[in-house]
PDB file of C-alpha atoms in Angstrom:
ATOM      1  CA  UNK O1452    -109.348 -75.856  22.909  1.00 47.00           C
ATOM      2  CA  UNK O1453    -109.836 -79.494  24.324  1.00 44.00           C
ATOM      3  CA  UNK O1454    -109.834 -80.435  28.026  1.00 39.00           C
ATOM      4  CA  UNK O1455    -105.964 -80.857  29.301  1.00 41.00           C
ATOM      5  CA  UNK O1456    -106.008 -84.548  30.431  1.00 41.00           C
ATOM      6  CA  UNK O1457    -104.113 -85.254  33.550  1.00 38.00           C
ATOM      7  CA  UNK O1458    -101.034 -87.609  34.070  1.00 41.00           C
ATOM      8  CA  UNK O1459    -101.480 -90.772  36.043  1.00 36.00           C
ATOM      9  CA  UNK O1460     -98.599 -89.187  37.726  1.00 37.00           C
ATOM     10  CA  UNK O1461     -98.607 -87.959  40.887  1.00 45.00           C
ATOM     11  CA  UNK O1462    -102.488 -89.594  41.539  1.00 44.00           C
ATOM     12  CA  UNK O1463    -100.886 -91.443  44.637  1.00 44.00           C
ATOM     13  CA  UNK O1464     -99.721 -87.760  46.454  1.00 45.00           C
ATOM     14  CA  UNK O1465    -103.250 -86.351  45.560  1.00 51.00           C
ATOM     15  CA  UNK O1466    -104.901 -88.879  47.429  1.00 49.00           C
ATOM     16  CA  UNK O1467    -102.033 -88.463  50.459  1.00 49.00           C
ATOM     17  CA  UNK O1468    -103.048 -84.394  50.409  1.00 52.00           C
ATOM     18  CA  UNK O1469    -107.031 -85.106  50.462  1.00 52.00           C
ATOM     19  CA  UNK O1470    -106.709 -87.646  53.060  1.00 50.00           C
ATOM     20  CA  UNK O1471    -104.718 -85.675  55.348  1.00 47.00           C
ATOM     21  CA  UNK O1472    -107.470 -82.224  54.572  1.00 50.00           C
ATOM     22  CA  UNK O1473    -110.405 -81.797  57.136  1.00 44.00           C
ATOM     23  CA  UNK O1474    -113.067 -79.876  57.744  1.00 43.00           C
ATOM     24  CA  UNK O1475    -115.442 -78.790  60.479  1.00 43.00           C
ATOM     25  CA  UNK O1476    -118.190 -80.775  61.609  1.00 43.00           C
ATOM     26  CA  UNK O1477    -121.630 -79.662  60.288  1.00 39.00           C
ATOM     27  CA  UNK O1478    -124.134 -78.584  62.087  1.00 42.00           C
ATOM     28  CA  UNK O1479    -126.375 -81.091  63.881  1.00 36.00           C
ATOM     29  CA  UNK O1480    -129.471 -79.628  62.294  1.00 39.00           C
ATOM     30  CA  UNK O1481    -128.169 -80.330  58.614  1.00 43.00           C
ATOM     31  CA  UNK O1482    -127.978 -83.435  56.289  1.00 55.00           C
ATOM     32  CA  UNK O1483    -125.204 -85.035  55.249  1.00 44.00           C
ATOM     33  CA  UNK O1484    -124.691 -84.765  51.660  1.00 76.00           C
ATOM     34  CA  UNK O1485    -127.077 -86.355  49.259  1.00 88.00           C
ATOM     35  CA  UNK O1486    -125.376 -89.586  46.809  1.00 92.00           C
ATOM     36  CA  UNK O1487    -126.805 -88.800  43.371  1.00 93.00           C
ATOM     37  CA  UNK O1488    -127.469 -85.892  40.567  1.00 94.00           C
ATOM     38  CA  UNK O1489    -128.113 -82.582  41.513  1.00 94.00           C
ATOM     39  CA  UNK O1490    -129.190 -79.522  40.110  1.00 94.00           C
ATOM     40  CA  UNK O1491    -129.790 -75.951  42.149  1.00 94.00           C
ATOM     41  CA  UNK O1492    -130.203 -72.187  40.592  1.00 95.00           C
ATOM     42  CA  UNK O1493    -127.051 -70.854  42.570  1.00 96.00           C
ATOM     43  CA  UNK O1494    -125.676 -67.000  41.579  1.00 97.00           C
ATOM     44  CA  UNK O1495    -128.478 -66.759  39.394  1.00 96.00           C
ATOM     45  CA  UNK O1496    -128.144 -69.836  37.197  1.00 97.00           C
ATOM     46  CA  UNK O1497    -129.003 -73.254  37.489  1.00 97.00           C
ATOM     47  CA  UNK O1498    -126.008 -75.185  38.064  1.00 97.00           C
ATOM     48  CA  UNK O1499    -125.510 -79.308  37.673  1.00 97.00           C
ATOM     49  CA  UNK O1500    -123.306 -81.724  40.343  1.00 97.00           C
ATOM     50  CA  UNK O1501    -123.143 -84.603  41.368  1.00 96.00           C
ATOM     51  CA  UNK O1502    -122.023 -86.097  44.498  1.00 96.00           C
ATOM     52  CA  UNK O1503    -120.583 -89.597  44.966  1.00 96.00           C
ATOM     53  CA  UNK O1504    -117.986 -91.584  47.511  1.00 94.00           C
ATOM     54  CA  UNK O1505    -117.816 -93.051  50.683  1.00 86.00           C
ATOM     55  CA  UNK O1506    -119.327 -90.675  53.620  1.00 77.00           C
ATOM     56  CA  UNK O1507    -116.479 -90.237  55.648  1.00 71.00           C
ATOM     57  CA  UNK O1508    -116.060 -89.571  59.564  1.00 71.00           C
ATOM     58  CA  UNK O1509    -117.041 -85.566  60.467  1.00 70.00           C
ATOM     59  CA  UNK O1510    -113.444 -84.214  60.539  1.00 69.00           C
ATOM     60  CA  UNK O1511    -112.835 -85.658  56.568  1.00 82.00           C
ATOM     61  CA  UNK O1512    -113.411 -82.905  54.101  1.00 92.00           C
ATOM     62  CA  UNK O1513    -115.620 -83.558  51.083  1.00 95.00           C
ATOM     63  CA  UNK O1514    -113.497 -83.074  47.873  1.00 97.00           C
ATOM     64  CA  UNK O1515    -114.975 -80.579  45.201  1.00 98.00           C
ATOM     65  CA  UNK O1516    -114.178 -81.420  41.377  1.00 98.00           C
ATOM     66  CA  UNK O1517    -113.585 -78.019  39.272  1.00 98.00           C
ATOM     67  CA  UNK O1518    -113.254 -79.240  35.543  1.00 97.00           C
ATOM     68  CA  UNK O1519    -111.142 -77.423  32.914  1.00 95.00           C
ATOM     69  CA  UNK O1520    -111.480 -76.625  28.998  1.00 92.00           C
ATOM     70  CA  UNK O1521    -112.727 -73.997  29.532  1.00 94.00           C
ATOM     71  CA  UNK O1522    -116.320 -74.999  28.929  1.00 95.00           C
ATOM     72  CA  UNK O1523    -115.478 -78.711  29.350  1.00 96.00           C
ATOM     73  CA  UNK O1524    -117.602 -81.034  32.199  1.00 97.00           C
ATOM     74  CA  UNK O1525    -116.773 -83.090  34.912  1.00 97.00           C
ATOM     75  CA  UNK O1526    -118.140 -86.496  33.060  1.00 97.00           C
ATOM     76  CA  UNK O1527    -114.545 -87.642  32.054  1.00 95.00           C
ATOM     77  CA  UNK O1528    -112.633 -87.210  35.094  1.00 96.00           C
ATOM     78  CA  UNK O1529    -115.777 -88.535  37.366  1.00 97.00           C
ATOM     79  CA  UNK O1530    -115.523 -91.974  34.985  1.00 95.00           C
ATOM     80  CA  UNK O1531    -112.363 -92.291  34.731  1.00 93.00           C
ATOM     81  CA  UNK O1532    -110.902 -91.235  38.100  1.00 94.00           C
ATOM     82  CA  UNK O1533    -113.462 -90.953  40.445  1.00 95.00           C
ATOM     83  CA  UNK O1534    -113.937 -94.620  40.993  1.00 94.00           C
ATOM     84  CA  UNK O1535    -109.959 -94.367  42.900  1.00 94.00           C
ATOM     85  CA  UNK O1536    -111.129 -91.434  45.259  1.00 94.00           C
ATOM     86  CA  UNK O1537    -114.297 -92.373  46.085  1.00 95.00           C
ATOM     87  CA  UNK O1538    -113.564 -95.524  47.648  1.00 93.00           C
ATOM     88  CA  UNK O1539    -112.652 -93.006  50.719  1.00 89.00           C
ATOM     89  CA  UNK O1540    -114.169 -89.865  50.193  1.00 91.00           C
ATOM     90  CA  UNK O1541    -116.865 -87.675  49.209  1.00 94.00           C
ATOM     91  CA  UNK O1542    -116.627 -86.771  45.815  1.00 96.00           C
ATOM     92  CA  UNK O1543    -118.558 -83.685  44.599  1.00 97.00           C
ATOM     93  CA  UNK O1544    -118.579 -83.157  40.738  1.00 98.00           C
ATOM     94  CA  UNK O1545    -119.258 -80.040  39.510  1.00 98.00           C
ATOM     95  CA  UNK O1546    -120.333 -78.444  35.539  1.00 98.00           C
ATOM     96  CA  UNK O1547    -119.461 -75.030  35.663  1.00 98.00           C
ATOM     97  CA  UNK O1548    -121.794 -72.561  34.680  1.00 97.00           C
ATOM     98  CA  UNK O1549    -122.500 -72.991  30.632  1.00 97.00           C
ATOM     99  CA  UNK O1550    -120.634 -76.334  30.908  1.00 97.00           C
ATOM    100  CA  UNK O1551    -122.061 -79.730  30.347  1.00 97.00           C
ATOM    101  CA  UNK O1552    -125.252 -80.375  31.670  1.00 97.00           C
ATOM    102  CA  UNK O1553    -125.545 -76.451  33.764  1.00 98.00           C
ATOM    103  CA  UNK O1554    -127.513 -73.658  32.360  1.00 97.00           C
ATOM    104  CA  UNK O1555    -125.746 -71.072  30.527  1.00 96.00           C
ATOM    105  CA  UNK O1556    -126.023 -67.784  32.062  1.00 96.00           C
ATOM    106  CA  UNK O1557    -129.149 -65.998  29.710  1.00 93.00           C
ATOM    107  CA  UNK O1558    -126.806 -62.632  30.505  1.00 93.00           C
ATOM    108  CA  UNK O1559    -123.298 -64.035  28.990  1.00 93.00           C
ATOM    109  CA  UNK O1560    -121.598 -63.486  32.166  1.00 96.00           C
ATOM    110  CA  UNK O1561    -118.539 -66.169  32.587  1.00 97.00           C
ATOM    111  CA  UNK O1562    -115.993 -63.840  34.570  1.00 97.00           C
ATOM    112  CA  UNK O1563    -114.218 -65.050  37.473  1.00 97.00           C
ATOM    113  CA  UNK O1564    -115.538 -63.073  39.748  1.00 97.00           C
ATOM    114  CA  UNK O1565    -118.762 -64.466  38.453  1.00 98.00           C
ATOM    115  CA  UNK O1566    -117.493 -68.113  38.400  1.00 98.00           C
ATOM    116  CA  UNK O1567    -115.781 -67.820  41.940  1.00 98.00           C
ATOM    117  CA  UNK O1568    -119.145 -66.378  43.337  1.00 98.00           C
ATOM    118  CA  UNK O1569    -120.897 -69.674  42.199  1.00 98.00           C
ATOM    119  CA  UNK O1570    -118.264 -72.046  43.707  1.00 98.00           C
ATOM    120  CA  UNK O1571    -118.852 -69.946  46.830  1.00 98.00           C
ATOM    121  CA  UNK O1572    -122.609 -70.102  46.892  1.00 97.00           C
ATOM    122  CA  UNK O1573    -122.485 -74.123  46.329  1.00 97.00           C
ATOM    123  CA  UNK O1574    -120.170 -74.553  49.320  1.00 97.00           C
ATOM    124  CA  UNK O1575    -123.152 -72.352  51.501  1.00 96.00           C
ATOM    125  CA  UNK O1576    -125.832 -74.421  49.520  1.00 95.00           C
ATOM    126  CA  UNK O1577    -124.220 -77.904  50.793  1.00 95.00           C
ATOM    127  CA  UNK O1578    -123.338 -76.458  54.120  1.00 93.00           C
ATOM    128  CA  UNK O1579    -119.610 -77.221  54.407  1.00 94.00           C
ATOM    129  CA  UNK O1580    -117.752 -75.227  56.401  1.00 95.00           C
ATOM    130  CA  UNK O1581    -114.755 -76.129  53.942  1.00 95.00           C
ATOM    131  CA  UNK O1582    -113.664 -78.455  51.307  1.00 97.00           C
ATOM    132  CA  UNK O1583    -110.308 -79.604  49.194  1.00 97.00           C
ATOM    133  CA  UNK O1584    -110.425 -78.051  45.823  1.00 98.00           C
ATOM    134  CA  UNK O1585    -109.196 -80.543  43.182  1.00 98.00           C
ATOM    135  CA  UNK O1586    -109.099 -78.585  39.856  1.00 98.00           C
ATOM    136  CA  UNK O1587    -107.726 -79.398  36.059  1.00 96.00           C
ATOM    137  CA  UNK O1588    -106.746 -76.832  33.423  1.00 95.00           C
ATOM    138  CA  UNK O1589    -109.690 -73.830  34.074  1.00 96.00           C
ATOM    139  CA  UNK O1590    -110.876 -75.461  36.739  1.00 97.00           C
ATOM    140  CA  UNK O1591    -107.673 -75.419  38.693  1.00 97.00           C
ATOM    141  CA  UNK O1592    -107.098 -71.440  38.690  1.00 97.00           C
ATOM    142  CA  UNK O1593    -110.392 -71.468  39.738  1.00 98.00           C
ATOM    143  CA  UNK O1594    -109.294 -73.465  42.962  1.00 98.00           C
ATOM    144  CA  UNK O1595    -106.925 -71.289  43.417  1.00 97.00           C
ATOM    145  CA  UNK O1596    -108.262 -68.261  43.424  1.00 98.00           C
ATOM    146  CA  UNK O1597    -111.201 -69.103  45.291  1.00 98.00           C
ATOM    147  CA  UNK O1598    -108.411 -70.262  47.813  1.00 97.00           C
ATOM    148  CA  UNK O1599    -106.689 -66.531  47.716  1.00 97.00           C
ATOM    149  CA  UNK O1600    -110.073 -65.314  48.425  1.00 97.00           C
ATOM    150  CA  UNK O1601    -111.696 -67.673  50.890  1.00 97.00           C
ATOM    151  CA  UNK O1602    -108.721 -68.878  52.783  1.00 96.00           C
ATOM    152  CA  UNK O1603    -111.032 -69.847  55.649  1.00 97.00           C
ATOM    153  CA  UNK O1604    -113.099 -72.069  53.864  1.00 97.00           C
ATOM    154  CA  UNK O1605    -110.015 -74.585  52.116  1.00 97.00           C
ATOM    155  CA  UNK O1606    -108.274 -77.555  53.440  1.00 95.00           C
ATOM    156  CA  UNK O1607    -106.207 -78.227  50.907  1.00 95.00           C
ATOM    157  CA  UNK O1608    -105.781 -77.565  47.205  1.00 96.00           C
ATOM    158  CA  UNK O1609    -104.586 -79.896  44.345  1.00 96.00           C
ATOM    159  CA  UNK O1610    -104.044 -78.318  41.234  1.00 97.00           C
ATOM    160  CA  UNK O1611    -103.437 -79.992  38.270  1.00 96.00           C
ATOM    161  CA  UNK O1612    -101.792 -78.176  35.219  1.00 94.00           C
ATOM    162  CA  UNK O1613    -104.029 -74.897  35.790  1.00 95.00           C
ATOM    163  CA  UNK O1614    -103.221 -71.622  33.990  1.00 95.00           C
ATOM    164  CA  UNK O1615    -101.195 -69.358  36.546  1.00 96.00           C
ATOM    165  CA  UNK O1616     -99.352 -67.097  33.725  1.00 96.00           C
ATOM    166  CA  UNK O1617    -100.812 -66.719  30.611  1.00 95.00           C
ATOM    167  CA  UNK O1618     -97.806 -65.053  28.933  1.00 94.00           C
ATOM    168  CA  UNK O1619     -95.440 -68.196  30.127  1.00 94.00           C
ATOM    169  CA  UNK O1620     -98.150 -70.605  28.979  1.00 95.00           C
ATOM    170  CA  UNK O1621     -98.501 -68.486  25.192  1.00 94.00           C
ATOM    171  CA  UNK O1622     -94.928 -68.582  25.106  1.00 93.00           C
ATOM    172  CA  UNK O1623     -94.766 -72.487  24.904  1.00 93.00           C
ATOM    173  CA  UNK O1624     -97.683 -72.424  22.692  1.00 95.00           C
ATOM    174  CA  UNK O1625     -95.647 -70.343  20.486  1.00 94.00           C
ATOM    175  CA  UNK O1626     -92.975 -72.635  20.119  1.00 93.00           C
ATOM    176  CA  UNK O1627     -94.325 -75.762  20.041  1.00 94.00           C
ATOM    177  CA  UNK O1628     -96.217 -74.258  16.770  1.00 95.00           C
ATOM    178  CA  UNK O1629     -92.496 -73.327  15.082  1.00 95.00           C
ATOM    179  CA  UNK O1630     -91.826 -76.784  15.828  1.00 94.00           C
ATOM    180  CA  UNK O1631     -95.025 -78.220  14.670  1.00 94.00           C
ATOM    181  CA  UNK O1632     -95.340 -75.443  11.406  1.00 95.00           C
ATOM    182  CA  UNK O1633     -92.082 -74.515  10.933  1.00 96.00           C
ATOM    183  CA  UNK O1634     -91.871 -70.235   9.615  1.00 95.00           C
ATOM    184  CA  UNK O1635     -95.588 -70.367  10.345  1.00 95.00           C
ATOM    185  CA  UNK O1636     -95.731 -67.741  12.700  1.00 95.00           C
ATOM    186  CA  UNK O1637     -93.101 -65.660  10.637  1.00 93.00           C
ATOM    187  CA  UNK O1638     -95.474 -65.376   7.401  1.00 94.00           C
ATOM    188  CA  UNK O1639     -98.570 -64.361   9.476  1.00 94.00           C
ATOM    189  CA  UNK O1640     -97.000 -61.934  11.909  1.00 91.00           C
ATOM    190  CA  UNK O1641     -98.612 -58.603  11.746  1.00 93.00           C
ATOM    191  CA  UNK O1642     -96.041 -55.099  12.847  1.00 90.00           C
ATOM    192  CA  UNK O1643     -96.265 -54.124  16.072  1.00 88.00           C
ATOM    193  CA  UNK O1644     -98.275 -57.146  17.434  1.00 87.00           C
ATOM    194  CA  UNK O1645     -96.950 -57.974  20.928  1.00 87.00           C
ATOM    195  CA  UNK O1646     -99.329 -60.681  21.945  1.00 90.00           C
ATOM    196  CA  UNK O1647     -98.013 -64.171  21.888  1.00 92.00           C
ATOM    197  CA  UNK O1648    -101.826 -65.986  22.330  1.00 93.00           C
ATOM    198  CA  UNK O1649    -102.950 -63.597  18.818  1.00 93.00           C
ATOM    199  CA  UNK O1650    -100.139 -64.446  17.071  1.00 95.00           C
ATOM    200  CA  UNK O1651    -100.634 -67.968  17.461  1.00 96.00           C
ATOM    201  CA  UNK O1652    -104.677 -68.076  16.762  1.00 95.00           C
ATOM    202  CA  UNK O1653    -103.623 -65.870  13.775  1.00 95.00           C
ATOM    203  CA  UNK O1654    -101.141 -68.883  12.781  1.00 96.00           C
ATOM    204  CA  UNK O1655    -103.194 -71.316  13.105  1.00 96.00           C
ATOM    205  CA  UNK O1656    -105.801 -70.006  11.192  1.00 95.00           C
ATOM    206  CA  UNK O1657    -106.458 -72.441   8.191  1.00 95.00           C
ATOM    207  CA  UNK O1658    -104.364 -75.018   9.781  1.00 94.00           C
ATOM    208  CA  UNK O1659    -106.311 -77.881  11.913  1.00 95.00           C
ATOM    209  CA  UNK O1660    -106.339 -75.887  15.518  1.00 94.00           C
ATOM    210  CA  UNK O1661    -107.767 -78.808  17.476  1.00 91.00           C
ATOM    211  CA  UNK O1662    -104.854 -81.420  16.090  1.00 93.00           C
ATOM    212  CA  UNK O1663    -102.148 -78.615  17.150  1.00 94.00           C
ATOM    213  CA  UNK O1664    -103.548 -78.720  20.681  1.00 93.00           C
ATOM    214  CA  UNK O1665    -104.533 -82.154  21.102  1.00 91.00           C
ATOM    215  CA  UNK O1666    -100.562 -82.429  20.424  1.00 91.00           C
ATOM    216  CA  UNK O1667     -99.641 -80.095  23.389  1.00 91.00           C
ATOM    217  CA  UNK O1668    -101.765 -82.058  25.821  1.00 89.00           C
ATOM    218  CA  UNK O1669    -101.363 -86.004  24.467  1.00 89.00           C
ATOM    219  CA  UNK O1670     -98.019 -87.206  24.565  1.00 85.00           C
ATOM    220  CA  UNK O1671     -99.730 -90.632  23.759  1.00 87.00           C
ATOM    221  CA  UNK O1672    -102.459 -91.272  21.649  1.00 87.00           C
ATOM    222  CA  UNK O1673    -103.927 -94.355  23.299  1.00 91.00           C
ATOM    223  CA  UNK O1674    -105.005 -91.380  26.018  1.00 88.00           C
ATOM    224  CA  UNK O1675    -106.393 -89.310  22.771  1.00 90.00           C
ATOM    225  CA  UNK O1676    -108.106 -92.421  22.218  1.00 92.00           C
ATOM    226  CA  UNK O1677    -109.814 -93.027  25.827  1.00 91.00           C
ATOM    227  CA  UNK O1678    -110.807 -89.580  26.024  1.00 91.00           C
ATOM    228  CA  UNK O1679    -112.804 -89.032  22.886  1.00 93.00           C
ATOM    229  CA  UNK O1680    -114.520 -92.305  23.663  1.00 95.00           C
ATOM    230  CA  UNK O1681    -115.444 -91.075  27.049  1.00 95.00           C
ATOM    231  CA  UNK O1682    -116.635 -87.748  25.539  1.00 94.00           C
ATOM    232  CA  UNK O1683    -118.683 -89.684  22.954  1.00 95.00           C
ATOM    233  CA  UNK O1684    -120.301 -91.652  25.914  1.00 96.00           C
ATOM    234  CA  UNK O1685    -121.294 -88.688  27.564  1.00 95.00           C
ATOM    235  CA  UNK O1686    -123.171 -87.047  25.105  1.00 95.00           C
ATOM    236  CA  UNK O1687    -121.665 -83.809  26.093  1.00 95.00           C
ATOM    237  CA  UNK O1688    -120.260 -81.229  24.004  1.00 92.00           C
ATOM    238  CA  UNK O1689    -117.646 -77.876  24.795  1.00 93.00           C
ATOM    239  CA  UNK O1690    -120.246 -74.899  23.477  1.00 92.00           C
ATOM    240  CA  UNK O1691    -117.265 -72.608  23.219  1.00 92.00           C
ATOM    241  CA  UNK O1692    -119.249 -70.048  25.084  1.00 95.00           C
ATOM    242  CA  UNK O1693    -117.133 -69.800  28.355  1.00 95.00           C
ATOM    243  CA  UNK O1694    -114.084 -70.079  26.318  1.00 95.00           C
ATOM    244  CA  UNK O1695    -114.721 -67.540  24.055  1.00 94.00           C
ATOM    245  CA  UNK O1696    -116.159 -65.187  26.652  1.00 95.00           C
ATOM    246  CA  UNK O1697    -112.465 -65.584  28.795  1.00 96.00           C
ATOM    247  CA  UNK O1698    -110.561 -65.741  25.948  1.00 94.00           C
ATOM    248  CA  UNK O1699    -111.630 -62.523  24.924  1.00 93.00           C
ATOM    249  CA  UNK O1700    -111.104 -60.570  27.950  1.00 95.00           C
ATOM    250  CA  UNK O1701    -109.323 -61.765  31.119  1.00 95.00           C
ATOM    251  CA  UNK O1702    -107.041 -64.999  30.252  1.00 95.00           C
ATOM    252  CA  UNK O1703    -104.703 -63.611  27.598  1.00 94.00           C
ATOM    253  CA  UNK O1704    -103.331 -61.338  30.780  1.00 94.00           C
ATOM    254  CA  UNK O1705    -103.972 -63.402  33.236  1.00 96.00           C
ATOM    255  CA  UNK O1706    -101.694 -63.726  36.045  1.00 96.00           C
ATOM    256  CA  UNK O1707    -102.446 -65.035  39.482  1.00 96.00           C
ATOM    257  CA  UNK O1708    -100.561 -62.953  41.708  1.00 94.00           C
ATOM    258  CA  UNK O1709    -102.283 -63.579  44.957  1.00 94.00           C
ATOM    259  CA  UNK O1710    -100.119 -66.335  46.706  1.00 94.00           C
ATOM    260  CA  UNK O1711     -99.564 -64.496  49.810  1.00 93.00           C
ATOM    261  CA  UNK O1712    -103.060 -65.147  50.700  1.00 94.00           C
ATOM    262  CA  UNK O1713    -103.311 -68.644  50.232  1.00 94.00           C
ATOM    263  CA  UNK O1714    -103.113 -69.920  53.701  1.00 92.00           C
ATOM    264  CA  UNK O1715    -103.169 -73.852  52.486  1.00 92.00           C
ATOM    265  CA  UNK O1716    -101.418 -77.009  51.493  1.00 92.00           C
ATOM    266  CA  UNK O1717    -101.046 -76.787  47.797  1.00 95.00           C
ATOM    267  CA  UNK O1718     -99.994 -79.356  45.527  1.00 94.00           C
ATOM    268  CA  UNK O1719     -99.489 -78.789  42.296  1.00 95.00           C
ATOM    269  CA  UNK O1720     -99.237 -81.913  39.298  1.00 93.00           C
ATOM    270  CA  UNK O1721     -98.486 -81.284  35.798  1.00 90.00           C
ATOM    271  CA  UNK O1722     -97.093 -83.652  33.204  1.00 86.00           C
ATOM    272  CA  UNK O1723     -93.895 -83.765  32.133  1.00 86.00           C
ATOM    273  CA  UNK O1724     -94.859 -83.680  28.271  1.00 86.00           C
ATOM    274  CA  UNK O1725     -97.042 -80.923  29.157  1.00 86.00           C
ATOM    275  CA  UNK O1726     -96.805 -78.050  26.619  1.00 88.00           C
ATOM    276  CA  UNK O1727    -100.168 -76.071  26.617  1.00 91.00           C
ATOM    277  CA  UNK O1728     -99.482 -75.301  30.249  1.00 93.00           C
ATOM    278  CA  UNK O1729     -95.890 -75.247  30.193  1.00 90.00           C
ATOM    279  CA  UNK O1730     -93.505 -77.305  32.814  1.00 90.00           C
ATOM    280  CA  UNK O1731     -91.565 -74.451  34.076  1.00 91.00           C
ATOM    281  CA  UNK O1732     -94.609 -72.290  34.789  1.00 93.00           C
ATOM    282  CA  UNK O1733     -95.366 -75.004  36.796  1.00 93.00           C
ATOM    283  CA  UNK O1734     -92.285 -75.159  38.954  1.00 92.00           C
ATOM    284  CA  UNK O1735     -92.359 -71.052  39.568  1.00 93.00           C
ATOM    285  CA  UNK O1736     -96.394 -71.905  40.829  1.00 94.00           C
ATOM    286  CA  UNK O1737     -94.816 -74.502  43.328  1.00 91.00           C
ATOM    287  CA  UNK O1738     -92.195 -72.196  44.484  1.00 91.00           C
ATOM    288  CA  UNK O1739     -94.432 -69.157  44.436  1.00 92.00           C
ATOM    289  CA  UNK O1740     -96.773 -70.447  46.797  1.00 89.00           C
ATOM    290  CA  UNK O1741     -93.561 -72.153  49.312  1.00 73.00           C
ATOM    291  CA  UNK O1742     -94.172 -76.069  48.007  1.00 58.00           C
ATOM    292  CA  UNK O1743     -90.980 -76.119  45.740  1.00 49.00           C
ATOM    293  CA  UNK O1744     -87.905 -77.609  47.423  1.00 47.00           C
ATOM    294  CA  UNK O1745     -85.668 -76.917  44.546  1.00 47.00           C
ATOM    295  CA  UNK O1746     -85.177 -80.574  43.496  1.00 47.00           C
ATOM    296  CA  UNK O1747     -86.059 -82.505  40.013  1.00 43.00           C
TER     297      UNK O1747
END
């Protein structure tokens, strides 16, 4: 499945949440953070970011880019929208583990525990006492979680049409196919099968897969357009290792269902032609975790 591209919508209140974040001042005894290309074994692999932006005054948190896909990179969103944040802040870009230009992990191991545990060790390896998490698609339930589970260490989160309930998310998959394929799902429906994200990778089997998604995430195809050309620049490619690792145990059930222990400003984006995410799983995010005011 192809990265989820974010709407230009809704840029202006991201910037308004990381501005207002802020973190502790760092020790006396450590650097500042380094401008340029890094790479560090963290967790047990080596792991690639980069950090970029204007070095802000002590109390301004440094914001830390989690890309989606899963098994995407952060090459895209750094070009294209980096450039706008980093005129006032410190940018951190980040390739997950087995993404873009990290290591993948010689022992397969992609969980989220696993993943969370490496987001954790790079905030102790840069010495931040805390950071805004800025996630897409993957990358944003990874913000989130790591927010359930290291309150302490968050000013702010801005998540950006994550996965927060997989069976919602299927669901719109599901029938955005029967509009797309019309009696598709009907003819390859097996008895007894109950799980909305196998019967639609049993659908789509022989059909293009990649054209059905690029559907549910490009309302426009001029953005179709800018993306692939900004993949081709990169050189990078999805392995379909991390994907097909999560895909094949925790994110058909996934649900996160730890908002009473997020203890931060969250603001949540999604686009309104969204479909692989799924507005209204949206909205019940925003209202789950007391952002959601009831209005359009």
């Amino acid at each position: 499945m192809h990265l989820l591209r974010p709407q230009v919508v809704g840029w202006a209140l991201l910037y308004g949440l990381v501005a207002a974040c802020t973190h502790n001042a760092l020790p006396a005894d450590r650097e500042p953070l380094a401008v340029g290309e890094h790479q560090r074994v963290l967790n047990g692999v080596r792991l690639y970011y980069r950090v970029a932006g204007t070095d802000g005054p002590e109390w301004q948190a440094p914001v830390l880019f989690l890309h989606g896909g899963p098994g995407y990179n952060s090459y895209s969103f750094a070009r294209l929208m980096g450039p706008r944040l980093e005129k006032s802040r410190r940018m951190v870009y980040l390739d997950q583990r087995g993404c873009g230009r990290s290591e993948r992990p010689w022992d397969d191991s992609y969980s989220l525990d696993v993943q969370l545990a490496d987001l954790e060790a790079l905030r102790r390896e840069l010495g931040l006492e805390r950071w805004v998490l800025l996630g897409h698609s993957l990358g944003a339930t990874l913000a989130l979680e790591y927010a359930a589970r290291y309150p302490e260490h968050v000013a702010g989160v801005v998540y950006v049409s994550g996965l927060s309930d997989s069976s919602a998310s299927f669901a719109s998959w599901k029938k955005a196919l029967e509009r797309q394929h019309p009696g598709r799902l009907a003819i390859t429906e097996l008895p007894g099968e109950t799980s909305d994200y196998r019967q639609v990778m049993r659908a789509l089997r022989g059909l293009d897969a990649q054209a059905f998604f690029n559907r549910l995430q490009f309302h426009d195809a001029v953005y179709q357009q800018q993306q692939q050309a900004v993949d081709e620049e990169s050189g990078l490619r999805n392995t379909g290792e991390l994907s097909r690792a999560m895909f094949t145990t925790e994110l058909p059930t996934y649900r996160f269902a730890a908002a009473e222990r997020v203890r931060t400003p969250v603001l949540v984006i999604g686009g309104r032609h969204d479909e692989s995410i799924g507005v209204e799983t949206l909205v019940a995010l925003s209202r789950a975790v007391g952002l959601w005011d009831g209005s359009a």
